[in-house]
Backbone as JSON Lines, residues from 0, in Angstrom:
{"i":0,"aa":"M","n":[11.09,56.53,58.74],"ca":[11.48,56.09,57.42],"c":[12.73,55.24,57.47]}
{"i":1,"aa":"S","n":[12.82,54.27,56.6],"ca":[13.96,53.35,56.58],"c":[15.07,53.91,55.7]}
{"i":2,"aa":"D","n":[16.32,53.61,56.06],"ca":[17.48,54.04,55.27],"c":[17.74,53.09,54.11]}
{"i":3,"aa":"A","n":[17.07,51.95,54.07],"ca":[17.28,50.96,53.01],"c":[16.68,51.47,51.71]}
{"i":4,"aa":"L","n":[17.33,51.11,50.59],"ca":[16.81,51.48,49.27],"c":[15.54,50.71,48.98]}
{"i":5,"aa":"D","n":[14.6,51.38,48.38],"ca":[13.38,50.72,47.92],"c":[13.75,49.88,46.71]}
{"i":6,"aa":"K","n":[13.52,48.57,46.76],"ca":[13.93,47.66,45.69],"c":[13.17,47.92,44.38]}
{"i":7,"aa":"S","n":[12.02,48.61,44.44],"ca":[11.25,48.87,43.22],"c":[11.75,50.11,42.49]}
{"i":8,"aa":"T","n":[12.59,50.91,43.12],"ca":[13.12,52.11,42.49],"c":[14.39,51.77,41.74]}
{"i":9,"aa":"P","n":[14.43,52.09,40.42],"ca":[15.63,51.77,39.66],"c":[16.79,52.64,40.11]}
{"i":10,"aa":"T","n":[17.97,52.07,40.13],"ca":[19.18,52.82,40.46],"c":[19.98,53.02,39.19]}
{"i":11,"aa":"A","n":[21.02,53.83,39.25],"ca":[21.86,54.06,38.07],"c":[22.43,52.76,37.53]}
{"i":12,"aa":"S","n":[22.83,51.86,38.43],"ca":[23.43,50.61,37.96],"c":[22.39,49.7,37.3]}
{"i":13,"aa":"T","n":[21.15,49.68,37.8],"ca":[20.14,48.83,37.16],"c":[19.69,49.42,35.84]}
{"i":14,"aa":"L","n":[19.71,50.76,35.71],"ca":[19.31,51.37,34.45],"c":[20.36,51.14,33.36]}
{"i":15,"aa":"T","n":[21.62,51.21,33.71],"ca":[22.67,51.01,32.7],"c":[22.82,49.55,32.33]}
{"i":16,"aa":"N","n":[22.41,48.63,33.19],"ca":[22.51,47.21,32.89],"c":[21.24,46.65,32.27]}
{"i":17,"aa":"A","n":[20.24,47.49,32.09],"ca":[18.97,47.04,31.52],"c":[19.18,46.69,30.04]}
{"i":18,"aa":"A","n":[18.39,45.75,29.56],"ca":[18.46,45.37,28.15],"c":[18.01,46.54,27.29]}
{"i":19,"aa":"P","n":[18.69,46.8,26.17],"ca":[18.28,47.92,25.3],"c":[16.91,47.67,24.69]}
{"i":20,"aa":"R","n":[16.15,48.73,24.58],"ca":[14.82,48.65,23.97],"c":[14.95,48.61,22.46]}
{"i":21,"aa":"E","n":[14.11,47.83,21.82],"ca":[14.12,47.79,20.36],"c":[13.44,49.03,19.83]}
{"i":22,"aa":"A","n":[14.03,49.62,18.82],"ca":[13.43,50.79,18.18],"c":[12.24,50.33,17.34]}
{"i":23,"aa":"P","n":[11.19,51.16,17.26],"ca":[10.06,50.77,16.42],"c":[10.51,50.73,14.95]}
{"i":24,"aa":"P","n":[9.83,49.94,14.14],"ca":[10.24,49.85,12.73],"c":[10.12,51.22,12.05]}
{"i":25,"aa":"R","n":[11.08,51.53,11.22],"ca":[11.1,52.82,10.51],"c":[10.11,52.78,9.35]}
{"i":26,"aa":"R","n":[9.26,53.81,9.28],"ca":[8.33,53.93,8.16],"c":[9.01,54.7,7.03]}
{"i":27,"aa":"V","n":[8.92,54.18,5.83],"ca":[9.49,54.85,4.67],"c":[8.37,55.17,3.7]}
{"i":28,"aa":"L","n":[8.24,56.45,3.36],"ca":[7.23,56.89,2.42],"c":[7.94,57.42,1.17]}
{"i":29,"aa":"E","n":[7.52,56.98,0.03],"ca":[8.1,57.45,-1.23],"c":[7.54,58.84,-1.54]}
{"i":30,"aa":"S","n":[8.43,59.78,-1.86],"ca":[7.98,61.14,-2.14],"c":[7.05,61.19,-3.36]}
{"i":31,"aa":"R","n":[7.28,60.35,-4.34],"ca":[6.41,60.37,-5.53],"c":[4.99,59.97,-5.17]}
{"i":32,"aa":"E","n":[4.84,59.1,-4.17],"ca":[3.5,58.73,-3.71],"c":[2.86,59.87,-2.94]}
{"i":33,"aa":"L","n":[3.66,60.56,-2.12],"ca":[3.14,61.69,-1.35],"c":[2.68,62.83,-2.26]}
{"i":34,"aa":"F","n":[3.51,63.16,-3.25],"ca":[3.18,64.28,-4.12],"c":[2.18,63.91,-5.2]}
{"i":35,"aa":"A","n":[2.05,62.63,-5.51],"ca":[1.07,62.12,-6.48],"c":[1.04,62.95,-7.76]}
{"i":36,"aa":"G","n":[2.23,63.22,-8.32],"ca":[2.31,63.95,-9.59],"c":[2.35,65.46,-9.43]}
{"i":37,"aa":"G","n":[2.11,65.96,-8.21],"ca":[2.16,67.41,-7.98],"c":[3.52,67.83,-7.45]}
{"i":38,"aa":"H","n":[3.6,69.1,-7.06],"ca":[4.85,69.63,-6.55],"c":[4.7,70.25,-5.16]}
{"i":39,"aa":"E","n":[3.51,70.1,-4.57],"ca":[3.27,70.72,-3.27],"c":[2.24,69.91,-2.49]}
{"i":40,"aa":"L","n":[2.48,69.79,-1.18],"ca":[1.48,69.17,-0.32],"c":[1.48,69.88,1.03]}
{"i":41,"aa":"H","n":[0.42,69.7,1.78],"ca":[0.27,70.38,3.06],"c":[0.24,69.35,4.18]}
{"i":42,"aa":"I","n":[0.88,69.7,5.28],"ca":[0.98,68.82,6.44],"c":[0.49,69.6,7.65]}
{"i":43,"aa":"E","n":[-0.5,69.08,8.36],"ca":[-0.95,69.7,9.6],"c":[-0.22,69.02,10.75]}
{"i":44,"aa":"H","n":[0.4,69.83,11.61],"ca":[1.17,69.3,12.74],"c":[0.97,70.22,13.94]}
{"i":45,"aa":"N","n":[0.43,69.66,15.01],"ca":[0.2,70.41,16.26],"c":[-0.53,71.73,16.02]}
{"i":46,"aa":"G","n":[-1.54,71.7,15.16],"ca":[-2.36,72.88,14.91],"c":[-1.76,73.85,13.92]}
{"i":47,"aa":"F","n":[-0.6,73.57,13.36],"ca":[0.01,74.44,12.36],"c":[0.0,73.74,11.01]}
{"i":48,"aa":"L","n":[-0.12,74.56,9.95],"ca":[-0.12,74.02,8.6],"c":[1.24,74.3,7.97]}
{"i":49,"aa":"Y","n":[1.88,73.25,7.47],"ca":[3.17,73.35,6.81],"c":[2.98,73.01,5.34]}
{"i":50,"aa":"T","n":[3.84,73.57,4.49],"ca":[3.82,73.27,3.07],"c":[5.13,72.6,2.7]}
{"i":51,"aa":"L","n":[5.03,71.47,2.05],"ca":[6.21,70.75,1.55],"c":[6.2,70.88,0.04]}
{"i":52,"aa":"R","n":[7.28,71.47,-0.49],"ca":[7.37,71.7,-1.93],"c":[8.52,70.89,-2.52]}
{"i":53,"aa":"L","n":[8.32,70.43,-3.73],"ca":[9.32,69.73,-4.5],"c":[9.84,70.71,-5.55]}
{"i":54,"aa":"T","n":[11.14,71.04,-5.52],"ca":[11.68,72.01,-6.47],"c":[11.93,71.35,-7.82]}
{"i":55,"aa":"S","n":[12.22,72.19,-8.8],"ca":[12.51,71.68,-10.15],"c":[13.82,70.89,-10.18]}
{"i":56,"aa":"K","n":[14.67,71.09,-9.16],"ca":[15.94,70.34,-9.07],"c":[15.81,69.1,-8.19]}
{"i":57,"aa":"G","n":[14.59,68.78,-7.75],"ca":[14.37,67.57,-6.97],"c":[14.61,67.71,-5.48]}
{"i":58,"aa":"K","n":[14.78,68.94,-4.99],"ca":[14.99,69.17,-3.56],"c":[13.64,69.37,-2.88]}
{"i":59,"aa":"L","n":[13.62,69.15,-1.55],"ca":[12.4,69.36,-0.77],"c":[12.56,70.6,0.09]}
{"i":60,"aa":"I","n":[11.51,71.42,0.15],"ca":[11.49,72.62,0.98],"c":[10.26,72.56,1.85]}
{"i":61,"aa":"L","n":[10.45,72.64,3.17],"ca":[9.35,72.63,4.14],"c":[9.25,74.02,4.74]}
{"i":62,"aa":"T","n":[8.06,74.65,4.64],"ca":[7.84,75.97,5.21],"c":[6.59,75.96,6.05]}
{"i":63,"aa":"K","n":[6.55,76.91,6.98],"ca":[5.4,77.04,7.89],"c":[4.46,78.09,7.34]}
């Protein structure tokens, strides 16, 4: 085996000098569209069902 660094393997210096990746565009969903006049909706995530509730004071509560 050779003691030379493999040029295809990134090093700490090449990783820190790499150009920053652009973040994907942020999706914004309006809560009034999600609730569609109601006060509760269900979200399935990784096989679990969550309930998102809109309180009378306009707060959101997420429960499993």
